[in-house]
Each structure stands twice: as C-alpha cells, then as structure tokens.
PDB file of C-alpha atoms in Angstrom:
ATOM      1  CA  UNK Y  26     -16.410   8.428 -34.405  1.00 43.00           C
ATOM      2  CA  UNK Y  27     -14.556  10.450 -31.465  1.00 43.00           C
ATOM      3  CA  UNK Y  28     -17.567  11.214 -30.031  1.00 49.00           C
ATOM      4  CA  UNK Y  29     -19.222   8.291 -29.903  1.00 46.00           C
ATOM      5  CA  UNK Y  30     -15.489   6.690 -28.099  1.00 40.00           C
ATOM      6  CA  UNK Y  31     -15.551   9.345 -25.198  1.00 45.00           C
ATOM      7  CA  UNK Y  32     -19.234   8.186 -24.589  1.00 47.00           C
ATOM      8  CA  UNK Y  33     -19.175   4.810 -24.673  1.00 41.00           C
ATOM      9  CA  UNK Y  34     -15.741   5.219 -22.001  1.00 41.00           C
ATOM     10  CA  UNK Y  35     -17.781   8.217 -19.783  1.00 47.00           C
ATOM     11  CA  UNK Y  36     -20.639   5.260 -19.792  1.00 44.00           C
ATOM     12  CA  UNK Y  37     -18.534   2.413 -18.367  1.00 43.00           C
ATOM     13  CA  UNK Y  38     -16.702   4.390 -16.543  1.00 47.00           C
ATOM     14  CA  UNK Y  39     -19.979   5.791 -14.635  1.00 48.00           C
ATOM     15  CA  UNK Y  40     -20.870   2.371 -14.201  1.00 51.00           C
ATOM     16  CA  UNK Y  41     -18.334   0.912 -12.703  1.00 65.00           C
ATOM     17  CA  UNK Y  42     -18.720   1.928  -8.416  1.00 74.00           C
ATOM     18  CA  UNK Y  43     -15.079   2.985  -7.414  1.00 82.00           C
ATOM     19  CA  UNK Y  44     -15.654   2.059  -4.451  1.00 90.00           C
ATOM     20  CA  UNK Y  45     -13.347   2.778  -1.199  1.00 90.00           C
ATOM     21  CA  UNK Y  46     -12.896  -0.069  -0.237  1.00 94.00           C
ATOM     22  CA  UNK Y  47      -9.027  -1.251   0.626  1.00 93.00           C
ATOM     23  CA  UNK Y  48      -7.476  -4.485   1.929  1.00 94.00           C
ATOM     24  CA  UNK Y  49      -4.104  -5.625   2.967  1.00 95.00           C
ATOM     25  CA  UNK Y  50      -2.356  -9.414   2.148  1.00 96.00           C
ATOM     26  CA  UNK Y  51      -1.429 -11.524   5.103  1.00 95.00           C
ATOM     27  CA  UNK Y  52       0.002 -14.557   6.550  1.00 91.00           C
ATOM     28  CA  UNK Y  53      -2.942 -16.495   5.157  1.00 94.00           C
ATOM     29  CA  UNK Y  54      -5.402 -13.679   5.014  1.00 96.00           C
ATOM     30  CA  UNK Y  55      -6.699 -10.860   4.990  1.00 97.00           C
ATOM     31  CA  UNK Y  56      -7.424  -7.776   5.723  1.00 97.00           C
ATOM     32  CA  UNK Y  57     -10.254  -5.435   3.952  1.00 97.00           C
ATOM     33  CA  UNK Y  58     -11.281  -2.576   5.498  1.00 95.00           C
ATOM     34  CA  UNK Y  59     -14.774   0.043   3.995  1.00 94.00           C
ATOM     35  CA  UNK Y  60     -15.906   2.453   4.628  1.00 92.00           C
ATOM     36  CA  UNK Y  61     -17.867   1.136   8.603  1.00 92.00           C
ATOM     37  CA  UNK Y  62     -16.217  -1.924   9.246  1.00 95.00           C
ATOM     38  CA  UNK Y  63     -12.922  -3.872   8.777  1.00 96.00           C
ATOM     39  CA  UNK Y  64     -13.057  -7.670   8.283  1.00 97.00           C
ATOM     40  CA  UNK Y  65      -9.776 -10.273   8.583  1.00 97.00           C
ATOM     41  CA  UNK Y  66     -10.521 -13.725   6.976  1.00 98.00           C
ATOM     42  CA  UNK Y  67      -7.964 -16.396   7.763  1.00 97.00           C
ATOM     43  CA  UNK Y  68      -7.670 -19.116   5.878  1.00 95.00           C
ATOM     44  CA  UNK Y  69      -7.022 -22.594   9.152  1.00 92.00           C
ATOM     45  CA  UNK Y  70      -5.720 -25.555   8.562  1.00 88.00           C
ATOM     46  CA  UNK Y  71      -8.570 -27.539   8.523  1.00 89.00           C
ATOM     47  CA  UNK Y  72     -10.013 -26.157   5.370  1.00 91.00           C
ATOM     48  CA  UNK Y  73     -12.337 -23.491   7.300  1.00 95.00           C
ATOM     49  CA  UNK Y  74     -12.008 -19.002   7.008  1.00 96.00           C
ATOM     50  CA  UNK Y  75     -12.495 -17.549  10.463  1.00 96.00           C
ATOM     51  CA  UNK Y  76     -13.300 -14.605  10.200  1.00 97.00           C
ATOM     52  CA  UNK Y  77     -13.368 -11.617  12.387  1.00 96.00           C
ATOM     53  CA  UNK Y  78     -15.550  -8.084  11.921  1.00 96.00           C
ATOM     54  CA  UNK Y  79     -15.433  -4.903  13.930  1.00 94.00           C
ATOM     55  CA  UNK Y  80     -16.616  -1.836  13.111  1.00 93.00           C
ATOM     56  CA  UNK Y  81     -14.754   1.017  12.692  1.00 89.00           C
ATOM     57  CA  UNK Y  82     -13.708   4.389  14.628  1.00 79.00           C
ATOM     58  CA  UNK Y  83     -15.509   7.583  13.277  1.00 69.00           C
ATOM     59  CA  UNK Y  84     -13.609   9.109  10.901  1.00 64.00           C
ATOM     60  CA  UNK Y  85     -12.073  12.254  12.290  1.00 55.00           C
ATOM     61  CA  UNK Y  86     -11.753  15.609  10.617  1.00 51.00           C
ATOM     62  CA  UNK Y  87      -8.126  15.515   9.318  1.00 53.00           C
ATOM     63  CA  UNK Y  88     -10.100  12.919   7.127  1.00 68.00           C
ATOM     64  CA  UNK Y  89     -12.517  15.819   4.757  1.00 78.00           C
ATOM     65  CA  UNK Y  90      -8.972  18.286   4.281  1.00 85.00           C
ATOM     66  CA  UNK Y  91      -7.268  17.281   0.988  1.00 89.00           C
ATOM     67  CA  UNK Y  92      -3.453  15.905   1.516  1.00 90.00           C
ATOM     68  CA  UNK Y  93      -4.140  15.743   5.231  1.00 90.00           C
ATOM     69  CA  UNK Y  94      -6.639  13.059   4.872  1.00 89.00           C
ATOM     70  CA  UNK Y  95      -3.396  11.454   2.593  1.00 88.00           C
ATOM     71  CA  UNK Y  96      -1.196  11.530   6.685  1.00 89.00           C
ATOM     72  CA  UNK Y  97      -4.214  10.561   8.195  1.00 88.00           C
ATOM     73  CA  UNK Y  98      -5.647   8.067   6.264  1.00 87.00           C
ATOM     74  CA  UNK Y  99      -1.293   6.536   6.424  1.00 86.00           C
ATOM     75  CA  UNK Y 100      -0.680   6.911   9.926  1.00 86.00           C
ATOM     76  CA  UNK Y 101      -4.584   4.981  10.773  1.00 87.00           C
ATOM     77  CA  UNK Y 102      -3.670   2.723   8.289  1.00 87.00           C
ATOM     78  CA  UNK Y 103      -0.745   1.528   9.123  1.00 86.00           C
ATOM     79  CA  UNK Y 104      -1.429   0.665  12.525  1.00 86.00           C
ATOM     80  CA  UNK Y 105      -4.148  -0.711  11.584  1.00 90.00           C
ATOM     81  CA  UNK Y 106      -2.671  -2.982   8.422  1.00 90.00           C
ATOM     82  CA  UNK Y 107       0.499  -4.279  11.926  1.00 87.00           C
ATOM     83  CA  UNK Y 108      -2.204  -4.795  14.066  1.00 88.00           C
ATOM     84  CA  UNK Y 109      -3.759  -7.346  11.585  1.00 92.00           C
ATOM     85  CA  UNK Y 110      -0.329  -8.702  10.612  1.00 88.00           C
ATOM     86  CA  UNK Y 111       0.663  -9.568  14.224  1.00 86.00           C
ATOM     87  CA  UNK Y 112      -3.178 -11.076  14.446  1.00 88.00           C
ATOM     88  CA  UNK Y 113      -2.596 -13.307  11.974  1.00 89.00           C
ATOM     89  CA  UNK Y 114       1.064 -14.467  12.683  1.00 83.00           C
ATOM     90  CA  UNK Y 115      -0.166 -15.257  16.038  1.00 81.00           C
ATOM     91  CA  UNK Y 116      -2.568 -17.680  14.850  1.00 84.00           C
ATOM     92  CA  UNK Y 117      -0.280 -19.027  12.271  1.00 78.00           C
ATOM     93  CA  UNK Y 118       1.305 -19.652  15.154  1.00 73.00           C
ATOM     94  CA  UNK Y 119      -1.099 -21.001  17.994  1.00 66.00           C
ATOM     95  CA  UNK Y 120      -1.819 -23.655  15.621  1.00 58.00           C
ATOM     96  CA  UNK Y 121       1.792 -24.468  15.491  1.00 53.00           C
ATOM     97  CA  UNK Y 122       1.498 -24.249  19.309  1.00 53.00           C
ATOM     98  CA  UNK Y 123      -1.263 -27.426  19.092  1.00 54.00           C
ATOM     99  CA  UNK Y 124       0.640 -29.703  17.071  1.00 51.00           C
ATOM    100  CA  UNK Y 125       3.811 -29.437  19.395  1.00 51.00           C
ATOM    101  CA  UNK Y 126       5.511 -26.274  19.156  1.00 53.00           C
ATOM    102  CA  UNK Y 127       7.187 -24.471  22.736  1.00 59.00           C
ATOM    103  CA  UNK Y 128       5.654 -20.973  23.791  1.00 60.00           C
ATOM    104  CA  UNK Y 129       8.758 -19.340  24.440  1.00 59.00           C
ATOM    105  CA  UNK Y 130       9.600 -15.717  26.763  1.00 55.00           C
ATOM    106  CA  UNK Y 131       9.070 -13.778  23.974  1.00 51.00           C
ATOM    107  CA  UNK Y 132       5.638 -15.183  23.578  1.00 57.00           C
ATOM    108  CA  UNK Y 133       4.504 -14.410  26.669  1.00 59.00           C
ATOM    109  CA  UNK Y 134       5.716 -11.306  26.440  1.00 54.00           C
ATOM    110  CA  UNK Y 135       3.553 -10.384  23.263  1.00 56.00           C
ATOM    111  CA  UNK Y 136       0.950 -12.030  25.091  1.00 59.00           C
ATOM    112  CA  UNK Y 137       1.252  -9.638  28.150  1.00 63.00           C
ATOM    113  CA  UNK Y 138       2.457  -6.546  26.507  1.00 59.00           C
ATOM    114  CA  UNK Y 139       0.247  -6.446  22.757  1.00 62.00           C
ATOM    115  CA  UNK Y 140       0.693  -2.276  22.227  1.00 65.00           C
ATOM    116  CA  UNK Y 141       3.766  -2.582  23.088  1.00 72.00           C
ATOM    117  CA  UNK Y 142       4.672  -4.999  20.750  1.00 64.00           C
ATOM    118  CA  UNK Y 143       3.386  -3.711  18.262  1.00 64.00           C
ATOM    119  CA  UNK Y 144       4.379   0.167  18.924  1.00 69.00           C
ATOM    120  CA  UNK Y 145       7.830  -1.146  18.650  1.00 71.00           C
ATOM    121  CA  UNK Y 146       7.100  -3.398  15.472  1.00 70.00           C
ATOM    122  CA  UNK Y 147       5.517   0.159  13.761  1.00 70.00           C
ATOM    123  CA  UNK Y 148       8.282   2.277  15.120  1.00 79.00           C
ATOM    124  CA  UNK Y 149      11.376  -0.405  13.526  1.00 81.00           C
ATOM    125  CA  UNK Y 150       8.476  -0.051  10.117  1.00 78.00           C
ATOM    126  CA  UNK Y 151       8.862   3.033   9.864  1.00 80.00           C
ATOM    127  CA  UNK Y 152      12.271   3.237  10.730  1.00 85.00           C
ATOM    128  CA  UNK Y 153      13.595   0.480   8.143  1.00 87.00           C
ATOM    129  CA  UNK Y 154      11.420   1.978   5.876  1.00 86.00           C
ATOM    130  CA  UNK Y 155      12.973   6.064   6.134  1.00 85.00           C
ATOM    131  CA  UNK Y 156      16.617   4.221   6.679  1.00 88.00           C
ATOM    132  CA  UNK Y 157      16.806   2.487   3.834  1.00 89.00           C
ATOM    133  CA  UNK Y 158      14.373   4.475   0.559  1.00 88.00           C
ATOM    134  CA  UNK Y 159      14.979   8.372   2.318  1.00 87.00           C
ATOM    135  CA  UNK Y 160      18.557   8.482   4.354  1.00 88.00           C
ATOM    136  CA  UNK Y 161      20.226   6.014   1.701  1.00 92.00           C
ATOM    137  CA  UNK Y 162      19.122   7.545  -1.596  1.00 92.00           C
ATOM    138  CA  UNK Y 163      20.018  11.278   0.186  1.00 89.00           C
ATOM    139  CA  UNK Y 164      23.828  10.246   1.264  1.00 89.00           C
ATOM    140  CA  UNK Y 165      24.829   8.165  -1.489  1.00 91.00           C
ATOM    141  CA  UNK Y 166      24.152  10.629  -4.229  1.00 89.00           C
ATOM    142  CA  UNK Y 167      25.546  13.325  -1.762  1.00 87.00           C
ATOM    143  CA  UNK Y 168      28.671  10.895  -1.658  1.00 89.00           C
ATOM    144  CA  UNK Y 169      28.690  11.406  -5.174  1.00 87.00           C
ATOM    145  CA  UNK Y 170      28.135  15.381  -4.928  1.00 85.00           C
ATOM    146  CA  UNK Y 171      31.106  15.373  -2.978  1.00 85.00           C
ATOM    147  CA  UNK Y 172      32.949  12.511  -5.543  1.00 87.00           C
ATOM    148  CA  UNK Y 173      32.011  14.121  -8.603  1.00 86.00           C
ATOM    149  CA  UNK Y 174      32.582  17.648  -7.224  1.00 81.00           C
ATOM    150  CA  UNK Y 175      28.562  17.887  -9.538  1.00 78.00           C
ATOM    151  CA  UNK Y 176      26.481  20.676  -8.763  1.00 71.00           C
ATOM    152  CA  UNK Y 177      28.968  20.994  -5.284  1.00 67.00           C
ATOM    153  CA  UNK Y 178      28.069  23.971  -3.749  1.00 67.00           C
ATOM    154  CA  UNK Y 179      25.509  25.040  -5.431  1.00 68.00           C
ATOM    155  CA  UNK Y 180      21.794  24.679  -3.217  1.00 67.00           C
ATOM    156  CA  UNK Y 181      19.294  25.150  -6.211  1.00 66.00           C
ATOM    157  CA  UNK Y 182      20.279  25.522 -10.293  1.00 69.00           C
ATOM    158  CA  UNK Y 183      19.921  22.948 -13.425  1.00 75.00           C
ATOM    159  CA  UNK Y 184      22.628  20.796 -11.734  1.00 82.00           C
ATOM    160  CA  UNK Y 185      20.329  20.286  -7.990  1.00 82.00           C
ATOM    161  CA  UNK Y 186      17.709  19.205 -10.318  1.00 85.00           C
ATOM    162  CA  UNK Y 187      19.987  16.874 -12.358  1.00 88.00           C
ATOM    163  CA  UNK Y 188      21.002  16.104  -8.625  1.00 88.00           C
ATOM    164  CA  UNK Y 189      17.144  15.139  -6.959  1.00 88.00           C
ATOM    165  CA  UNK Y 190      16.548  12.991  -9.931  1.00 89.00           C
ATOM    166  CA  UNK Y 191      19.222  11.393  -9.633  1.00 91.00           C
ATOM    167  CA  UNK Y 192      18.473  10.759  -5.659  1.00 91.00           C
ATOM    168  CA  UNK Y 193      15.102   9.461  -6.698  1.00 91.00           C
ATOM    169  CA  UNK Y 194      16.198   6.985  -9.295  1.00 92.00           C
ATOM    170  CA  UNK Y 195      18.694   5.286  -6.346  1.00 93.00           C
ATOM    171  CA  UNK Y 196      15.501   4.767  -4.864  1.00 92.00           C
ATOM    172  CA  UNK Y 197      13.533   3.668  -7.501  1.00 91.00           C
ATOM    173  CA  UNK Y 198      16.593   1.112  -8.497  1.00 93.00           C
ATOM    174  CA  UNK Y 199      16.882   0.435  -4.242  1.00 93.00           C
ATOM    175  CA  UNK Y 200      12.531  -0.362  -3.950  1.00 91.00           C
ATOM    176  CA  UNK Y 201      12.785  -2.653  -6.987  1.00 91.00           C
ATOM    177  CA  UNK Y 202      15.471  -4.283  -5.609  1.00 93.00           C
ATOM    178  CA  UNK Y 203      13.650  -4.575  -2.379  1.00 89.00           C
ATOM    179  CA  UNK Y 204      10.420  -6.171  -4.216  1.00 87.00           C
ATOM    180  CA  UNK Y 205      12.225  -8.878  -5.828  1.00 88.00           C
ATOM    181  CA  UNK Y 206      14.197 -10.238  -3.319  1.00 88.00           C
ATOM    182  CA  UNK Y 207      11.175 -10.596  -1.223  1.00 85.00           C
ATOM    183  CA  UNK Y 208       9.271 -12.098  -3.874  1.00 82.00           C
ATOM    184  CA  UNK Y 209      11.899 -14.881  -3.925  1.00 82.00           C
ATOM    185  CA  UNK Y 210      10.752 -16.453  -0.684  1.00 82.00           C
ATOM    186  CA  UNK Y 211       8.549 -18.823  -1.441  1.00 80.00           C
ATOM    187  CA  UNK Y 212       5.626 -17.762   2.431  1.00 80.00           C
ATOM    188  CA  UNK Y 213       6.147 -14.047   0.404  1.00 89.00           C
ATOM    189  CA  UNK Y 214       4.799 -15.713  -2.798  1.00 90.00           C
ATOM    190  CA  UNK Y 215       1.309 -16.570  -0.590  1.00 92.00           C
ATOM    191  CA  UNK Y 216       1.506 -12.961   0.695  1.00 94.00           C
ATOM    192  CA  UNK Y 217       1.429 -11.863  -3.045  1.00 95.00           C
ATOM    193  CA  UNK Y 218      -0.881 -14.251  -4.422  1.00 96.00           C
ATOM    194  CA  UNK Y 219      -3.612 -13.182  -1.241  1.00 97.00           C
ATOM    195  CA  UNK Y 220      -2.638  -9.646  -2.095  1.00 97.00           C
ATOM    196  CA  UNK Y 221      -3.896 -10.423  -5.929  1.00 97.00           C
ATOM    197  CA  UNK Y 222      -6.881 -12.558  -4.762  1.00 98.00           C
ATOM    198  CA  UNK Y 223      -7.687  -8.382  -2.759  1.00 98.00           C
ATOM    199  CA  UNK Y 224      -7.621  -6.722  -6.509  1.00 97.00           C
ATOM    200  CA  UNK Y 225      -9.533  -9.055  -7.835  1.00 98.00           C
ATOM    201  CA  UNK Y 226     -12.094  -9.229  -5.890  1.00 98.00           C
ATOM    202  CA  UNK Y 227     -12.582  -5.883  -5.569  1.00 97.00           C
ATOM    203  CA  UNK Y 228     -11.807  -5.225  -9.447  1.00 96.00           C
ATOM    204  CA  UNK Y 229     -15.362  -8.044  -9.314  1.00 97.00           C
ATOM    205  CA  UNK Y 230     -17.296  -5.738  -7.118  1.00 96.00           C
ATOM    206  CA  UNK Y 231     -16.403  -2.539  -8.448  1.00 94.00           C
ATOM    207  CA  UNK Y 232     -17.417  -4.323 -12.082  1.00 94.00           C
ATOM    208  CA  UNK Y 233     -20.862  -5.309 -10.669  1.00 94.00           C
ATOM    209  CA  UNK Y 234     -20.938  -8.609 -10.694  1.00 96.00           C
ATOM    210  CA  UNK Y 235     -21.694 -11.268  -7.877  1.00 97.00           C
ATOM    211  CA  UNK Y 236     -18.988 -11.957  -5.825  1.00 97.00           C
ATOM    212  CA  UNK Y 237     -18.403 -15.646  -6.481  1.00 98.00           C
ATOM    213  CA  UNK Y 238     -14.945 -17.232  -7.294  1.00 98.00           C
ATOM    214  CA  UNK Y 239     -15.670 -17.752 -10.594  1.00 98.00           C
ATOM    215  CA  UNK Y 240     -16.359 -14.244 -11.694  1.00 98.00           C
ATOM    216  CA  UNK Y 241     -13.132 -12.947  -9.581  1.00 98.00           C
ATOM    217  CA  UNK Y 242     -11.222 -15.637 -11.172  1.00 97.00           C
ATOM    218  CA  UNK Y 243     -11.384 -13.294 -15.102  1.00 97.00           C
ATOM    219  CA  UNK Y 244     -10.236 -10.255 -12.565  1.00 97.00           C
ATOM    220  CA  UNK Y 245      -6.981  -8.576 -13.288  1.00 96.00           C
ATOM    221  CA  UNK Y 246      -4.680  -8.949 -10.388  1.00 97.00           C
ATOM    222  CA  UNK Y 247      -3.808  -5.049 -10.943  1.00 95.00           C
ATOM    223  CA  UNK Y 248      -5.863  -2.299  -9.902  1.00 92.00           C
ATOM    224  CA  UNK Y 249      -4.921   1.562  -9.611  1.00 87.00           C
ATOM    225  CA  UNK Y 250      -5.541   2.456  -6.248  1.00 87.00           C
ATOM    226  CA  UNK Y 251      -3.013  -0.194  -4.404  1.00 90.00           C
ATOM    227  CA  UNK Y 252      -0.071   0.569  -1.579  1.00 88.00           C
ATOM    228  CA  UNK Y 253       2.445  -0.845  -4.515  1.00 88.00           C
ATOM    229  CA  UNK Y 254       1.546   2.753  -6.655  1.00 89.00           C
ATOM    230  CA  UNK Y 255       0.703   4.781  -3.822  1.00 91.00           C
ATOM    231  CA  UNK Y 256       4.547   3.943  -3.105  1.00 89.00           C
ATOM    232  CA  UNK Y 257       5.418   4.730  -5.871  1.00 89.00           C
ATOM    233  CA  UNK Y 258       4.100   8.640  -6.948  1.00 91.00           C
ATOM    234  CA  UNK Y 259       5.628   9.250  -3.345  1.00 91.00           C
ATOM    235  CA  UNK Y 260       8.515   8.802  -4.942  1.00 90.00           C
ATOM    236  CA  UNK Y 261       7.863  11.301  -7.857  1.00 90.00           C
ATOM    237  CA  UNK Y 262       6.296  13.415  -5.792  1.00 93.00           C
ATOM    238  CA  UNK Y 263       9.838  13.411  -4.108  1.00 92.00           C
ATOM    239  CA  UNK Y 264      12.646  13.864  -7.100  1.00 89.00           C
ATOM    240  CA  UNK Y 265      10.082  17.250  -7.835  1.00 89.00           C
ATOM    241  CA  UNK Y 266       9.302  18.416  -3.993  1.00 92.00           C
ATOM    242  CA  UNK Y 267      13.077  17.844  -3.062  1.00 89.00           C
ATOM    243  CA  UNK Y 268      14.351  19.461  -6.778  1.00 86.00           C
ATOM    244  CA  UNK Y 269      12.303  22.711  -5.795  1.00 88.00           C
ATOM    245  CA  UNK Y 270      13.437  22.836  -2.320  1.00 89.00           C
ATOM    246  CA  UNK Y 271      17.551  22.475  -2.824  1.00 85.00           C
ATOM    247  CA  UNK Y 272      19.654  20.976  -1.760  1.00 84.00           C
ATOM    248  CA  UNK Y 273      22.450  22.132   1.229  1.00 84.00           C
ATOM    249  CA  UNK Y 274      24.355  19.772   3.512  1.00 83.00           C
ATOM    250  CA  UNK Y 275      24.290  16.412   3.966  1.00 81.00           C
ATOM    251  CA  UNK Y 276      21.910  15.720   6.974  1.00 86.00           C
ATOM    252  CA  UNK Y 277      20.074  19.193   6.431  1.00 90.00           C
ATOM    253  CA  UNK Y 278      19.411  17.485   2.996  1.00 87.00           C
ATOM    254  CA  UNK Y 279      18.457  13.971   5.652  1.00 86.00           C
ATOM    255  CA  UNK Y 280      16.291  16.814   8.428  1.00 91.00           C
ATOM    256  CA  UNK Y 281      14.444  18.258   4.763  1.00 92.00           C
ATOM    257  CA  UNK Y 282      13.422  14.992   3.755  1.00 90.00           C
ATOM    258  CA  UNK Y 283      12.064  13.588   6.853  1.00 90.00           C
ATOM    259  CA  UNK Y 284       9.716  17.169   7.359  1.00 93.00           C
ATOM    260  CA  UNK Y 285       9.087  16.746   4.139  1.00 94.00           C
ATOM    261  CA  UNK Y 286       7.716  13.178   3.802  1.00 92.00           C
ATOM    262  CA  UNK Y 287       3.871  13.489   5.257  1.00 93.00           C
ATOM    263  CA  UNK Y 288       3.712  16.592   2.531  1.00 95.00           C
ATOM    264  CA  UNK Y 289       4.714  14.518   0.235  1.00 95.00           C
ATOM    265  CA  UNK Y 290       2.771  11.108   0.724  1.00 93.00           C
ATOM    266  CA  UNK Y 291      -0.092  12.993   1.311  1.00 94.00           C
ATOM    267  CA  UNK Y 292       0.261  14.220  -2.159  1.00 95.00           C
ATOM    268  CA  UNK Y 293       0.690  11.225  -3.199  1.00 94.00           C
ATOM    269  CA  UNK Y 294      -2.369  10.088  -1.416  1.00 93.00           C
ATOM    270  CA  UNK Y 295      -4.678  12.951  -3.739  1.00 92.00           C
ATOM    271  CA  UNK Y 296      -3.576  11.650  -7.015  1.00 92.00           C
ATOM    272  CA  UNK Y 297      -3.743   8.570  -6.402  1.00 89.00           C
ATOM    273  CA  UNK Y 298      -7.298   9.020  -5.404  1.00 86.00           C
ATOM    274  CA  UNK Y 299      -8.168  10.253  -7.704  1.00 87.00           C
ATOM    275  CA  UNK Y 300      -6.624   7.606 -10.473  1.00 83.00           C
ATOM    276  CA  UNK Y 301      -8.507   5.450  -8.128  1.00 76.00           C
ATOM    277  CA  UNK Y 302     -11.819   7.495  -8.615  1.00 77.00           C
ATOM    278  CA  UNK Y 303     -12.147   8.441 -12.218  1.00 80.00           C
ATOM    279  CA  UNK Y 304     -10.978   6.664 -15.664  1.00 80.00           C
ATOM    280  CA  UNK Y 305      -9.044   8.591 -18.195  1.00 84.00           C
ATOM    281  CA  UNK Y 306      -6.380   9.859 -20.642  1.00 87.00           C
ATOM    282  CA  UNK Y 307      -4.030  11.503 -17.105  1.00 86.00           C
ATOM    283  CA  UNK Y 308      -5.307   8.954 -14.302  1.00 85.00           C
ATOM    284  CA  UNK Y 309      -3.941   5.239 -17.210  1.00 87.00           C
ATOM    285  CA  UNK Y 310      -0.967   7.600 -17.323  1.00 87.00           C
ATOM    286  CA  UNK Y 311      -0.827   7.840 -13.579  1.00 84.00           C
ATOM    287  CA  UNK Y 312      -1.424   4.538 -12.920  1.00 88.00           C
ATOM    288  CA  UNK Y 313       0.842   2.393 -15.294  1.00 91.00           C
ATOM    289  CA  UNK Y 314       3.704   2.285 -13.068  1.00 91.00           C
ATOM    290  CA  UNK Y 315       2.028   0.949 -10.246  1.00 90.00           C
ATOM    291  CA  UNK Y 316       0.099  -1.264 -11.882  1.00 92.00           C
ATOM    292  CA  UNK Y 317       3.529  -2.582 -13.358  1.00 92.00           C
ATOM    293  CA  UNK Y 318       5.289  -2.526 -10.182  1.00 91.00           C
ATOM    294  CA  UNK Y 319       2.112  -4.850  -8.697  1.00 94.00           C
ATOM    295  CA  UNK Y 320       3.700  -7.638 -11.385  1.00 93.00           C
ATOM    296  CA  UNK Y 321       6.164  -7.802  -8.836  1.00 91.00           C
ATOM    297  CA  UNK Y 322       3.855  -8.012  -5.412  1.00 93.00           C
ATOM    298  CA  UNK Y 323       0.738  -9.701  -7.082  1.00 95.00           C
ATOM    299  CA  UNK Y 324       0.507 -13.178  -7.974  1.00 95.00           C
ATOM    300  CA  UNK Y 325      -2.152 -15.320  -9.669  1.00 97.00           C
ATOM    301  CA  UNK Y 326      -4.296 -16.723  -6.841  1.00 97.00           C
ATOM    302  CA  UNK Y 327      -5.732 -20.468  -6.620  1.00 97.00           C
ATOM    303  CA  UNK Y 328      -9.398 -20.653  -6.044  1.00 97.00           C
ATOM    304  CA  UNK Y 329      -9.412 -21.139  -2.305  1.00 97.00           C
ATOM    305  CA  UNK Y 330      -7.572 -17.868  -1.687  1.00 98.00           C
ATOM    306  CA  UNK Y 331     -10.488 -16.024  -3.549  1.00 98.00           C
ATOM    307  CA  UNK Y 332     -13.024 -17.854  -1.417  1.00 98.00           C
ATOM    308  CA  UNK Y 333     -10.677 -16.188   1.779  1.00 98.00           C
ATOM    309  CA  UNK Y 334     -10.526 -12.487   0.056  1.00 98.00           C
ATOM    310  CA  UNK Y 335     -14.524 -13.242  -0.885  1.00 98.00           C
ATOM    311  CA  UNK Y 336     -15.043 -13.406   2.588  1.00 98.00           C
ATOM    312  CA  UNK Y 337     -13.573 -10.604   3.625  1.00 98.00           C
ATOM    313  CA  UNK Y 338     -14.680  -8.163   1.225  1.00 98.00           C
ATOM    314  CA  UNK Y 339     -18.417  -9.130   1.991  1.00 97.00           C
ATOM    315  CA  UNK Y 340     -18.139  -8.794   5.139  1.00 97.00           C
ATOM    316  CA  UNK Y 341     -17.341  -4.747   4.874  1.00 97.00           C
ATOM    317  CA  UNK Y 342     -19.631  -4.196   1.550  1.00 96.00           C
ATOM    318  CA  UNK Y 343     -21.795  -0.647   2.979  1.00 93.00           C
ATOM    319  CA  UNK Y 344     -25.531  -1.571   3.698  1.00 90.00           C
ATOM    320  CA  UNK Y 345     -26.231   2.265   2.624  1.00 88.00           C
ATOM    321  CA  UNK Y 346     -23.965   2.881  -0.951  1.00 85.00           C
ATOM    322  CA  UNK Y 347     -23.460   6.156  -0.068  1.00 85.00           C
ATOM    323  CA  UNK Y 348     -21.696   5.749   2.453  1.00 85.00           C
ATOM    324  CA  UNK Y 349     -19.165   4.009  -0.229  1.00 84.00           C
ATOM    325  CA  UNK Y 350     -18.823   7.134  -2.677  1.00 78.00           C
ATOM    326  CA  UNK Y 351     -15.310   9.066  -2.410  1.00 68.00           C
TER     327      UNK Y 351
END
C-alpha cells in the first residue's frame, strides 16, 4: 500500500512542470520573470492591459554556483523589482496627471534622474530592512542579556544558543507585526490580490492546464517558492548560524550579522530552490511556515486581476522548454 502511494506521488511530481518563472506584485499590475524574458502587465483605468516585455540579460557565472547564485539572484531581482515598482507607480501617477493632477518638482527630478532615484530607493529599502530585521532584534536581545545577566560574558554555550533563539523569535515577531500592519491598508490589499494572482497563474501553468481565468481561479493562492517563504527561511537559517558564531559585544554582533547576511541569504535560496523543485516530506516541512505566512501576504484575486497575471505569464514562457529547467 505504501509503495503504491509513493509511486503515485512520484508520478504526480514528475507530471508537474516545476517552473523557474517567478514574479512580483506591483501597483495595479504584475512583474513576471522568465528564463529569457521579463514582462510587466498593468491594468489601465480604461480597462485595457498594458504589457511591456523585455529580454533578460545573460546570466553571469555566479548564477551557476550554489549559495553564490542565491546572492546574485537576490540583488538582481531586488533591482529589477524596484525598477518595475517605480514603473508601475509612474504609470499610476501619469494617469492622475491626465485627470488634472499637478506635476511637482520632485516628479520632474525623478524624470531627469531615474537611475539616481532607483539607487536611492534601493539604498533606503535595504537600510530599513536591515535596521528593522537585523539590527533591532540583535540590539533588543543584547539589552535583555545585560538586564537579566543571562549568558553575560559568554561567547558560546547553551545560554548563547538560547539567546540566538530569542533573537530569532524577536525577528519573526517583528516580521509578523510588519505584515499584519501592512495587510490592513486597503491599497496594500490590492497588491496582495495581485500577489495571489501571480501564485495562481504559476500553479495553473505548473499543472499543465490552459492559461485561462477559469483554470487559474481554481488554483491555490499559496506557493512554496515565494518571497515570503524565502524571508522566513532566512530567519530560520540565521538562528542556526548566529548560535554557532556566538555572541560578543553589541557592535561586533551587528557587524558579524551584516557580514553573514549574504551567506544566510544564499543558503535560504538553496533551501527554497530545493523545496520548489521537489515534493516530499522534507520540502513540505520546509514550505509549511512560509505557506502559513502567505495567508497574510496574498489575497483572493478577482477575474480582472487574474487576466493581468495571465497576460504577464504568457509573455515570459520560453519557446524552448529546456530553458525552464532547474
């Protein structure tokens, strides 16, 4: 009986495409990233879908090396994602100007210096993320350490391991609070709907179903290979890593965490890559916390949003299926 169940699971696993295509929700639209192309699909006020498709640059050598490819991919996709988000924001602002909005000096500066604005946005985004999810949990844990005297003067050992777990729990708590607060904003809920549509469309494609709204609607809005799941894995990997490294002075702890961040991100990427390309008890266990968090970062999309996601998806599907291999 067990052999039959395993055989059935293996056949289902092989039937699934396990695509490398991913995406990002934008303001009234979606960015889809395929092996060869990237596409931005935006819903315009007149109901039409605006589609912009570009060829993706050739992958560097770093894309082929485990762990390093995760760091390279993370930086590349952050840059691409912020650029796409700015593109969708500019499109939305352009529509407001056409309906009577006034162009400000800041708008004119952004038009003249798009690369500078994107660089500044990336710097601020990274800075805030590091401050909120790296520096603050570390500082709070060290404060608790000094106030209680627990593990004080120790660099390794059981108490340091407990402090590392505490720091990880503080980080996860801050992350949950952040997601809960952002999910309460009505504007963000629209973004979450596009996020859900991205997952449904990818799942529809992986199930080898025709990319139509009726098929996409039936898919789950949760997906194991998601940025939310990746961030949660980063937090889990950081707990183990920091417990091995040990604890020192406040500033040395912060410097060590910043230095190890690329390594942690690379390991987390390999884990989510593994979870996204296979289906077994281990990958399901790895995916479960991230899937639970996606209930905060996704929402059920309506048919008009699914149409946008499908257009973006169709534009990046490679002509050669071998280009979409893991």
